[in-house]
Short mmCIF file of C-alpha atoms and ligand atoms in Angstrom, two decimals:
data_model
loop_
_atom_site.label_atom_id
_atom_site.label_comp_id
_atom_site.label_asym_id
_atom_site.label_seq_id
_atom_site.Cartn_x
_atom_site.Cartn_y
_atom_site.Cartn_z
CA MET A 1 56.64 -9.02 49.69
CA ILE A 2 53.65 -7.24 48.17
CA GLN A 3 55.46 -3.94 47.52
CA GLN A 4 58.26 -5.72 45.68
CA LEU A 5 55.83 -7.72 43.54
CA LEU A 6 53.67 -4.68 42.77
CA LYS A 7 56.77 -2.74 41.71
CA LYS A 8 57.85 -5.56 39.43
CA ILE A 9 54.38 -5.89 37.88
CA ARG A 10 53.89 -2.15 37.37
CA SER A 11 57.32 -1.73 35.81
CA GLY A 12 56.49 -4.56 33.38
CA ARG A 13 59.44 -6.64 34.60
CA ALA A 14 57.28 -9.36 36.15
CA VAL A 15 57.23 -12.68 34.28
CA VAL A 16 53.76 -14.13 33.71
CA GLY A 17 53.33 -17.91 33.71
CA VAL A 18 50.21 -19.26 32.00
CA VAL A 19 49.37 -22.89 32.76
CA GLY A 20 47.14 -24.65 30.20
CA LEU A 21 47.55 -23.24 26.68
CA GLY A 22 44.10 -24.01 25.28
CA TYR A 23 41.24 -21.85 24.02
CA VAL A 24 41.56 -19.67 27.13
CA GLY A 25 45.24 -19.81 28.09
CA LEU A 26 46.80 -19.14 24.69
CA PRO A 27 44.91 -15.90 23.90
CA LEU A 28 45.55 -14.74 27.48
CA ALA A 29 49.28 -15.44 27.18
CA LEU A 30 49.44 -13.47 23.93
CA GLU A 31 47.56 -10.56 25.50
CA PHE A 32 50.21 -10.26 28.21
CA THR A 33 52.98 -10.25 25.59
CA ARG A 34 51.13 -7.42 23.81
CA ALA A 35 51.25 -5.56 27.12
CA GLY A 36 55.04 -5.88 26.92
CA MET A 37 55.44 -8.63 29.52
CA LYS A 38 57.49 -11.76 29.22
CA VAL A 39 55.27 -14.85 29.25
CA LEU A 40 56.14 -18.45 29.95
CA GLY A 41 53.43 -20.87 28.80
CA PHE A 42 53.09 -24.30 30.39
CA ASP A 43 51.21 -27.29 29.00
CA VAL A 44 51.30 -31.02 29.69
CA ASP A 45 50.83 -31.69 25.98
CA PRO A 46 54.30 -31.73 24.41
CA ALA A 47 52.80 -31.58 20.90
CA LYS A 48 51.25 -28.18 21.69
CA VAL A 49 54.51 -26.91 23.16
CA LYS A 50 56.40 -28.04 20.07
CA LYS A 51 53.91 -26.40 17.71
CA LEU A 52 54.01 -23.10 19.56
CA MET A 53 57.80 -23.01 19.66
CA ALA A 54 57.78 -23.67 15.90
CA GLY A 55 55.48 -20.64 15.51
CA ARG A 56 52.40 -22.69 14.68
CA SER A 57 48.85 -22.38 16.01
CA TYR A 58 46.37 -25.17 16.81
CA ILE A 59 43.44 -22.82 17.40
CA GLU A 60 41.77 -21.43 14.30
CA HIS A 61 41.22 -17.89 15.56
CA VAL A 62 44.74 -17.53 17.02
CA SER A 63 47.07 -16.58 14.19
CA ALA A 64 50.34 -18.42 13.71
CA GLY A 65 51.90 -15.08 12.74
CA ALA A 66 51.17 -13.64 16.18
CA ILE A 67 52.81 -16.66 17.83
CA ARG A 68 55.83 -16.59 15.54
CA GLN A 69 56.35 -12.91 16.28
CA VAL A 70 56.41 -13.27 20.08
CA VAL A 71 58.51 -16.46 20.01
CA LYS A 72 61.04 -14.75 17.75
CA ALA A 73 61.08 -11.63 19.94
CA GLY A 74 61.88 -13.87 22.93
CA ILE A 75 58.87 -12.64 24.93
CA PHE A 76 56.94 -15.90 24.73
CA GLU A 77 58.20 -19.37 25.41
CA ALA A 78 56.16 -22.55 25.76
CA THR A 79 57.40 -25.42 27.86
CA ASP A 80 56.34 -28.67 29.52
CA ASP A 81 59.07 -28.29 32.16
CA PHE A 82 57.03 -27.35 35.23
CA ALA A 83 60.15 -26.71 37.35
CA ARG A 84 60.34 -23.47 35.37
CA LEU A 85 57.20 -22.24 37.17
CA ALA A 86 59.69 -20.79 39.66
CA GLU A 87 60.70 -18.26 36.97
CA ALA A 88 57.21 -16.74 36.89
CA ASP A 89 56.12 -13.97 39.25
CA CYS A 90 52.43 -14.35 38.45
CA ILE A 91 51.05 -17.81 37.63
CA LEU A 92 47.66 -17.89 35.86
CA ILE A 93 45.98 -21.29 35.67
CA CYS A 94 43.64 -22.09 32.75
CA VAL A 95 43.33 -25.89 32.82
CA PRO A 96 40.14 -27.85 32.02
CA THR A 97 37.32 -28.32 34.54
CA PRO A 98 35.05 -30.94 32.96
CA LEU A 99 32.46 -33.23 34.54
CA THR A 100 33.05 -36.86 35.43
CA LYS A 101 30.87 -39.63 33.97
CA MET A 102 28.61 -39.20 37.02
CA ARG A 103 28.23 -35.47 36.10
CA GLU A 104 30.25 -34.31 39.08
CA PRO A 105 33.12 -31.78 39.03
CA ASP A 106 36.34 -33.33 37.76
CA MET A 107 39.00 -31.54 39.78
CA THR A 108 41.90 -33.74 38.64
CA TYR A 109 43.37 -31.10 36.28
CA VAL A 110 43.18 -28.34 38.88
CA GLU A 111 44.67 -30.60 41.55
CA ALA A 112 47.50 -31.80 39.29
CA THR A 113 48.32 -28.20 38.42
CA ALA A 114 48.23 -27.14 42.07
CA ARG A 115 50.70 -29.94 42.88
CA ALA A 116 52.99 -28.86 40.03
CA VAL A 117 52.85 -25.23 41.23
CA ALA A 118 53.46 -26.31 44.84
CA GLY A 119 56.57 -28.17 43.68
CA ALA A 120 58.09 -24.97 42.29
CA LEU A 121 56.49 -22.36 44.55
CA ARG A 122 58.79 -19.67 45.92
CA LYS A 123 58.28 -16.62 48.12
CA GLY A 124 56.69 -13.60 46.48
CA GLN A 125 54.69 -15.38 43.78
CA LEU A 126 51.08 -14.73 42.88
CA VAL A 127 48.93 -17.74 41.88
CA VAL A 128 45.58 -17.13 40.16
CA LEU A 129 43.07 -19.80 39.17
CA GLU A 130 41.03 -18.91 36.07
CA SER A 131 39.30 -22.22 35.34
CA THR A 132 35.54 -22.11 35.78
CA THR A 133 34.56 -23.90 38.97
CA TYR A 134 32.24 -23.97 41.99
CA PRO A 135 32.57 -21.34 44.73
CA GLY A 136 35.15 -22.51 47.25
CA THR A 137 37.58 -24.26 44.89
CA THR A 138 40.47 -21.79 45.21
CA GLU A 139 40.54 -21.91 48.98
CA GLU A 140 39.31 -25.47 49.58
CA VAL A 141 41.17 -27.31 46.81
CA MET A 142 44.07 -25.13 45.60
CA LEU A 143 45.17 -23.55 48.85
CA PRO A 144 45.83 -26.72 50.92
CA ILE A 145 47.84 -28.24 48.06
CA LEU A 146 49.89 -25.05 47.57
CA GLU A 147 50.66 -24.90 51.30
CA THR A 148 52.18 -28.40 51.19
CA SER A 149 55.18 -26.45 49.85
CA GLY A 150 55.71 -25.20 53.40
CA LEU A 151 54.92 -21.63 52.29
CA LYS A 152 51.99 -19.73 53.79
CA VAL A 153 49.35 -17.86 51.81
CA GLY A 154 49.25 -14.09 52.43
CA ARG A 155 52.67 -14.18 54.04
CA ASP A 156 54.85 -16.02 51.50
CA PHE A 157 52.69 -16.23 48.38
CA LEU A 158 49.48 -14.69 47.14
CA LEU A 159 46.35 -16.40 45.85
CA ALA A 160 43.38 -15.20 43.81
CA PHE A 161 40.60 -16.32 41.46
CA SER A 162 39.69 -14.55 38.25
CA PRO A 163 37.13 -16.16 35.96
CA GLU A 164 37.88 -16.43 32.28
CA ARG A 165 35.25 -14.90 30.00
CA GLU A 166 36.72 -15.93 26.67
CA ASP A 167 34.13 -16.31 23.90
CA PRO A 168 35.92 -17.97 20.98
CA GLY A 169 34.93 -16.58 17.61
CA ARG A 170 33.47 -13.35 18.98
CA THR A 171 34.78 -10.34 17.12
CA THR A 172 33.01 -7.57 19.05
CA HIS A 173 35.08 -8.11 22.22
CA THR A 174 38.65 -9.22 22.75
CA THR A 175 40.55 -10.64 25.72
CA ARG A 176 41.71 -7.06 26.44
CA THR A 177 38.30 -5.40 26.30
CA ILE A 178 36.29 -7.96 28.28
CA PRO A 179 36.26 -6.71 31.91
CA LYS A 180 38.00 -9.10 34.31
CA VAL A 181 36.52 -9.89 37.72
CA VAL A 182 39.11 -10.64 40.42
CA GLY A 183 38.75 -11.94 43.99
CA GLY A 184 41.71 -12.37 46.33
CA HIS A 185 42.28 -14.62 49.33
CA ASP A 186 43.41 -11.51 51.28
CA ARG A 187 44.01 -7.81 50.65
CA ASP A 188 47.53 -8.22 49.27
CA SER A 189 46.49 -11.09 47.02
CA LEU A 190 43.72 -8.94 45.55
CA ALA A 191 46.04 -5.95 45.08
CA ALA A 192 48.64 -8.08 43.27
CA ALA A 193 46.08 -9.81 41.03
CA VAL A 194 44.40 -6.50 40.12
CA ALA A 195 47.81 -4.95 39.29
CA CYS A 196 48.75 -7.97 37.18
CA TYR A 197 45.56 -7.95 35.08
CA GLU A 198 45.59 -4.17 34.74
CA ARG A 199 48.73 -4.56 32.64
CA ALA A 200 46.85 -6.45 29.94
CA ILE A 201 43.10 -5.90 30.47
CA ASP A 202 41.30 -2.55 30.09
CA THR A 203 38.87 -2.95 33.00
CA VAL A 204 39.50 -4.97 36.14
CA VAL A 205 36.62 -5.47 38.57
CA PRO A 206 37.71 -6.37 42.13
CA VAL A 207 35.30 -8.31 44.34
CA SER A 208 35.52 -9.17 48.04
CA SER A 209 36.64 -12.81 47.88
CA CYS A 210 37.72 -15.71 45.69
CA ALA A 211 34.32 -17.32 46.28
CA ALA A 212 32.46 -14.21 45.03
CA ALA A 213 34.55 -14.26 41.83
CA GLU A 214 33.94 -18.00 41.41
CA ALA A 215 30.20 -17.52 41.96
CA CYS A 216 30.12 -14.63 39.48
CA LYS A 217 31.23 -16.85 36.61
CA ILE A 218 28.78 -19.58 37.56
CA LEU A 219 25.95 -17.02 37.72
CA GLU A 220 26.80 -15.78 34.22
CA ASN A 221 26.75 -19.26 32.74
CA THR A 222 23.73 -20.47 34.70
CA TYR A 223 21.83 -17.39 33.51
CA ARG A 224 22.59 -18.39 29.91
CA CYS A 225 21.78 -22.05 30.50
CA VAL A 226 18.38 -21.31 32.10
CA ASN A 227 17.37 -18.74 29.49
CA ILE A 228 18.38 -20.99 26.60
CA ALA A 229 16.27 -23.76 28.16
CA LEU A 230 13.34 -21.35 28.36
CA VAL A 231 13.45 -20.49 24.66
CA ASN A 232 14.02 -24.13 23.76
CA GLU A 233 10.85 -25.07 25.63
CA LEU A 234 8.94 -22.20 24.05
CA LYS A 235 10.21 -23.25 20.63
CA MET A 236 8.50 -26.65 21.07
CA LEU A 237 5.30 -25.08 22.39
CA PHE A 238 5.12 -22.36 19.72
CA ASP A 239 5.75 -24.93 17.04
CA ARG A 240 2.65 -26.86 18.15
CA MET A 241 0.73 -23.59 18.20
CA GLY A 242 1.87 -22.72 14.68
CA ILE A 243 3.88 -19.70 15.89
CA ASP A 244 7.40 -18.96 14.65
CA VAL A 245 9.60 -18.64 17.76
CA TRP A 246 12.28 -16.75 15.82
CA GLU A 247 9.81 -14.13 14.71
CA VAL A 248 8.60 -13.77 18.31
CA ILE A 249 12.12 -13.34 19.68
CA ALA A 250 12.95 -10.74 17.03
CA ALA A 251 9.78 -8.84 17.90
CA ALA A 252 10.41 -9.04 21.66
CA SER A 253 13.95 -7.79 21.09
CA THR A 254 12.61 -4.44 19.95
CA LYS A 255 11.77 -3.70 23.59
CA PRO A 256 14.56 -1.33 24.66
CA PHE A 257 14.69 -2.58 28.25
CA GLY A 258 13.84 -5.65 30.33
CA PHE A 259 14.33 -8.25 27.62
CA GLN A 260 17.45 -9.96 26.40
CA ALA A 261 17.27 -12.29 23.43
CA PHE A 262 18.37 -15.92 23.75
CA TYR A 263 18.00 -18.30 20.87
CA PRO A 264 16.84 -21.91 20.64
CA GLY A 265 19.04 -24.58 19.09
CA PRO A 266 19.69 -28.30 18.81
CA GLY A 267 21.01 -28.51 22.38
CA LEU A 268 23.77 -26.98 24.45
CA GLY A 269 27.41 -27.16 23.48
CA GLY A 270 30.88 -26.00 24.38
CA HIS A 271 33.06 -26.25 27.41
CA CYS A 272 30.98 -23.92 29.60
CA ILE A 273 27.20 -23.71 29.44
CA PRO A 274 26.41 -27.46 29.50
CA ILE A 275 28.87 -28.07 32.33
CA ASP A 276 29.40 -25.15 34.70
CA PRO A 277 25.91 -24.98 36.26
CA PHE A 278 26.36 -28.59 37.40
CA TYR A 279 29.44 -27.51 39.35
CA LEU A 280 27.17 -25.29 41.39
CA ALA A 281 24.41 -27.92 41.64
CA TRP A 282 26.99 -30.35 43.04
CA LYS A 283 28.28 -27.86 45.62
CA ALA A 284 24.75 -26.86 46.62
CA ARG A 285 24.13 -30.39 47.91
CA GLU A 286 26.68 -29.70 50.66
CA PHE A 287 24.31 -26.93 51.81
CA ASP A 288 21.14 -29.06 51.57
CA MET A 289 19.87 -26.82 48.85
CA PRO A 290 18.47 -28.16 45.59
CA THR A 291 19.15 -25.98 42.52
CA ARG A 292 15.85 -26.57 40.75
CA PHE A 293 16.30 -24.05 37.95
CA ILE A 294 19.62 -25.65 36.97
CA GLU A 295 18.22 -29.18 37.02
CA LEU A 296 15.13 -28.20 35.04
CA ALA A 297 17.14 -26.24 32.47
CA GLY A 298 19.47 -29.23 32.13
CA GLU A 299 16.50 -31.51 31.54
CA VAL A 300 15.05 -29.32 28.77
CA ASN A 301 18.40 -28.68 27.07
CA VAL A 302 19.47 -32.32 27.20
CA SER A 303 16.20 -33.35 25.51
CA MET A 304 16.76 -31.03 22.53
CA PRO A 305 18.74 -33.42 20.29
CA HIS A 306 15.95 -36.00 20.80
CA TYR A 307 13.38 -33.39 19.75
CA VAL A 308 15.41 -32.54 16.65
CA VAL A 309 15.72 -36.21 15.65
CA ALA A 310 11.95 -36.61 16.09
CA ARG A 311 11.45 -33.63 13.75
CA VAL A 312 13.75 -35.21 11.17
CA MET A 313 11.74 -38.44 11.44
CA ASP A 314 8.42 -36.60 11.03
CA ALA A 315 9.69 -34.66 8.04
CA LEU A 316 10.91 -37.84 6.35
CA ASN A 317 7.67 -39.60 7.24
CA GLU A 318 5.68 -36.87 5.48
CA ARG A 319 7.73 -37.62 2.39
CA GLY A 320 6.98 -41.33 2.69
CA LYS A 321 10.40 -42.24 4.07
CA ALA A 322 11.66 -43.91 7.21
CA LEU A 323 14.71 -42.62 9.06
CA ARG A 324 16.14 -46.13 8.98
CA CYS A 325 18.36 -46.42 5.91
CA SER A 326 17.85 -42.73 5.03
CA LYS A 327 20.96 -40.73 4.18
CA VAL A 328 21.35 -37.71 6.45
CA LEU A 329 23.97 -34.98 6.12
CA VAL A 330 24.66 -33.02 9.31
CA LEU A 331 25.96 -29.52 8.61
CA GLY A 332 28.28 -28.25 11.32
CA LEU A 333 30.10 -30.28 13.93
CA ALA A 334 31.32 -27.30 15.99
CA TYR A 335 29.18 -26.37 18.99
CA LYS A 336 28.62 -22.88 17.61
CA LYS A 337 29.11 -20.92 14.43
CA ASP A 338 32.53 -20.14 12.97
CA VAL A 339 34.66 -21.95 15.56
CA ASP A 340 36.66 -25.18 15.36
CA ASP A 341 35.70 -26.36 18.86
CA MET A 342 33.37 -29.39 19.02
CA ARG A 343 33.51 -30.12 22.74
CA GLU A 344 30.06 -31.10 24.03
CA SER A 345 28.65 -30.20 20.62
CA PRO A 346 25.01 -31.27 20.14
CA SER A 347 26.00 -32.39 16.63
CA LEU A 348 27.83 -35.34 18.19
CA GLU A 349 24.72 -36.41 20.02
CA LEU A 350 22.58 -35.87 16.91
CA ILE A 351 24.87 -38.03 14.79
CA GLU A 352 24.84 -40.82 17.35
CA LEU A 353 21.05 -40.69 17.80
CA LEU A 354 20.50 -40.74 14.03
CA GLN A 355 22.90 -43.65 13.60
CA ALA A 356 21.23 -45.54 16.44
CA LYS A 357 17.97 -45.30 14.50
CA GLY A 358 19.58 -46.78 11.42
CA ALA A 359 20.27 -43.61 9.40
CA LYS A 360 23.41 -43.37 7.27
CA VAL A 361 25.02 -40.18 8.48
CA ASP A 362 27.75 -37.94 7.04
CA TYR A 363 28.84 -34.55 8.23
CA ASN A 364 30.36 -31.44 6.77
CA ASP A 365 32.18 -28.75 8.71
CA PRO A 366 34.61 -26.37 7.01
CA HIS A 367 36.28 -25.78 10.40
CA ILE A 368 36.65 -29.43 11.43
CA PRO A 369 37.94 -31.61 8.55
CA LYS A 370 38.25 -34.69 10.77
CA ALA A 371 36.18 -35.45 13.88
CA PRO A 372 38.72 -35.75 16.69
CA ARG A 373 38.16 -38.26 19.44
CA THR A 374 36.66 -36.77 22.62
CA ARG A 375 36.26 -38.23 26.08
CA GLU A 376 32.79 -39.51 25.23
CA HIS A 377 32.63 -39.74 21.44
CA ASP A 378 34.71 -41.38 18.76
CA LEU A 379 32.87 -40.84 15.49
CA ARG A 380 35.76 -41.87 13.19
CA MET A 381 34.35 -39.57 10.51
CA THR A 382 35.77 -36.99 8.15
CA SER A 383 33.99 -33.98 6.67
CA VAL A 384 32.49 -34.74 3.25
CA PRO A 385 32.68 -32.16 0.44
CA LEU A 386 29.62 -29.99 -0.08
CA THR A 387 28.76 -30.16 -3.78
CA PRO A 388 25.29 -29.75 -5.34
CA ALA A 389 25.45 -33.31 -6.72
CA ARG A 390 26.27 -34.73 -3.29
CA LEU A 391 23.62 -32.61 -1.52
CA LYS A 392 20.96 -34.05 -3.82
CA ARG A 393 21.80 -37.58 -2.72
CA TYR A 394 20.83 -37.05 0.92
CA ASP A 395 17.27 -37.69 2.07
CA ALA A 396 17.72 -34.93 4.65
CA VAL A 397 20.24 -32.17 5.34
CA LEU A 398 20.27 -31.21 9.01
CA ILE A 399 21.66 -27.76 9.86
CA SER A 400 23.14 -28.13 13.33
CA THR A 401 25.64 -25.25 13.27
CA ASP A 402 24.99 -22.05 11.32
CA HIS A 403 28.52 -21.40 10.04
CA SER A 404 28.82 -18.18 8.01
CA ALA A 405 30.78 -20.04 5.33
CA TYR A 406 27.67 -21.90 4.16
CA ASP A 407 25.70 -20.67 1.18
CA TYR A 408 22.24 -21.51 2.50
CA ALA A 409 20.37 -20.59 -0.68
CA SER A 410 22.37 -23.06 -2.74
CA ILE A 411 22.14 -25.72 -0.02
CA VAL A 412 18.33 -25.45 -0.08
CA ALA A 413 18.34 -25.37 -3.88
CA SER A 414 20.19 -28.70 -4.10
CA ALA A 415 18.82 -30.56 -1.07
CA GLN A 416 15.66 -32.69 -1.01
CA LEU A 417 14.82 -31.69 2.55
CA VAL A 418 16.49 -29.25 4.98
CA VAL A 419 15.88 -29.46 8.72
CA ASP A 420 17.06 -26.18 10.23
CA THR A 421 17.75 -25.94 13.98
CA ARG A 422 19.31 -22.46 13.85
CA ASN A 423 17.05 -20.40 11.62
CA ALA A 424 20.04 -20.26 9.26
CA THR A 425 17.77 -20.39 6.22
CA ALA A 426 15.68 -17.37 7.30
CA GLY A 427 16.89 -15.34 4.35
CA VAL A 428 16.38 -18.08 1.75
CA LYS A 429 13.52 -17.20 -0.60
CA ARG A 430 13.33 -20.18 -2.98
CA GLY A 431 12.48 -23.73 -2.00
CA ARG A 432 10.96 -22.84 1.36
CA ARG A 433 8.65 -25.85 1.29
CA LYS A 434 11.76 -28.03 1.55
CA ILE A 435 12.67 -26.37 4.87
CA VAL A 436 11.48 -27.69 8.23
CA ARG A 437 12.39 -25.88 11.44
CA ALA A 438 13.46 -27.96 14.42
N1 LIG B 1 36.77 -22.34 25.92
C1 LIG B 1 36.02 -21.38 26.39
O1 LIG B 1 35.30 -20.73 25.65
C2 LIG B 1 36.03 -21.00 27.87
C3 LIG B 1 35.43 -19.79 28.23
C4 LIG B 1 35.43 -19.41 29.56
C5 LIG B 1 35.99 -20.25 30.51
N2 LIG B 1 36.58 -21.42 30.15
C6 LIG B 1 37.18 -22.23 31.19
O2 LIG B 1 38.59 -22.13 31.08
C7 LIG B 1 39.20 -23.36 31.46
C8 LIG B 1 40.07 -23.87 30.32
O3 LIG B 1 39.26 -24.12 29.18
P1 LIG B 1 39.84 -24.23 27.71
O4 LIG B 1 38.66 -24.11 26.81
O5 LIG B 1 40.98 -23.30 27.52
O6 LIG B 1 40.36 -25.73 27.74
P2 LIG B 1 41.35 -26.41 26.67
O7 LIG B 1 41.11 -27.87 26.76
O8 LIG B 1 41.25 -25.73 25.35
O9 LIG B 1 42.78 -26.09 27.25
C9 LIG B 1 43.28 -26.59 28.44
C10 LIG B 1 44.77 -26.86 28.25
O10 LIG B 1 45.28 -27.29 29.50
C11 LIG B 1 46.22 -28.31 29.26
N3 LIG B 1 46.37 -29.06 30.50
C12 LIG B 1 45.62 -30.06 31.00
N4 LIG B 1 46.09 -30.45 32.19
C13 LIG B 1 47.15 -29.67 32.47
C14 LIG B 1 48.04 -29.58 33.56
N5 LIG B 1 47.91 -30.38 34.62
N6 LIG B 1 49.02 -28.67 33.48
C15 LIG B 1 49.15 -27.87 32.41
N7 LIG B 1 48.33 -27.90 31.35
C16 LIG B 1 47.34 -28.79 31.38
C17 LIG B 1 45.65 -29.08 28.09
O11 LIG B 1 46.65 -29.82 27.42
C18 LIG B 1 45.08 -27.95 27.24
O12 LIG B 1 46.03 -27.45 26.31
C19 LIG B 1 38.05 -24.29 31.82
O13 LIG B 1 37.83 -24.22 33.19
C20 LIG B 1 36.88 -23.68 31.10
O14 LIG B 1 35.66 -24.00 31.72
C21 LIG B 1 36.60 -21.81 28.83
#
């Protein structure tokens, strides 16, 4: 089985199936087409399938032209017909792994996908899970479901885990140039997965097991989560001490070894950093092991929007105003600069906290004209235009996301008060007394 599959992959004749065509799956699918392979994309959302087949994109940094080109060339097809999974030789799964309301891993997407794959599974296929998850998922959750097909792992089909490291909006690295860690259930599974990714990714890093690959991704994100919490805590301390945390980080960054800069902000956002560490914390309970760093980092990061709102209140208070009935404009709804993704964005929390205290809140985000409904938030708001006359009318302008499209000097020039959570106004010379850091 393995020799046949390897031959097919290495000759470029293997068909790649990508399940879940979101921020991770779509760029990955396109990367495999660039490597000359035929890709079948699967998604449960028929609207996405329709858009892709019409050559349209629903992700800002994925160009419609690139989609049109591969659809026209017949090397990419999107479908919601999961029976067609049988056509793929390598199936790469990039479905969501969120948290439930109780902040526990929500495995429903992974399980549903595993059932769909099991329904179409045939001998000689490779299945790889890419969704971020706790160590053990591939073999404890995926594997038993896949084997309900009657096929046996290692003998009839191959199974691996390879964590996605997509960083939307980043221009210094691409899907191809970010090294890909791969762990297989057995030797043949690893060999097949490495061969598959080597077609499209410059550097593939094999590890000894699926669990090691799963743990690798969680380590990366926990490392970020803990370090961001550290600088967030220091931001609050340094502020009381009259020290500028941004200046300190810039100075510390001149050390050529032993220090990596992390930056404070209004709270954690995105699909990964606020969520993934809790996957590990949940699993750790099975081993009677508390993950204190994760819990503590979570506590600090979750408190950040409250800190920012308190800073807005203080700044208004100094100007003789109460937050209640004040008009506040939040700049940036996306969870980080220059992307159109607002999942878990701290801006959502900020808006709700400000509204709960009686403020009249608007938002502007050039990347998100209308706030879409999420699992936890339904703001029913649209982005307001950013004109000098309008800026003047707000009692406070709160910079939550430091998009490059903003002209910070003119924002400060027009606004009455600017509360800056991202140091976005660092280069603004005039009107500095209107700026408050938070
Ligand atoms: N977005 C990132 O920056 C990023 C980075 C690294 C890792 N990840 C991880 O990658 C995984 C996917 O994240 P994403 O950001 O691409 O999510 P996403 O929500 O953008 O995309 C997921 C897609 O899967 C589809 N889907 C849901 N259930 C499905 C099913 N049963 N079968 C087929 N398709 C289904 C959805 O319709 C959606 O199009 C998550 O585990 C995430 O933690 C994300």
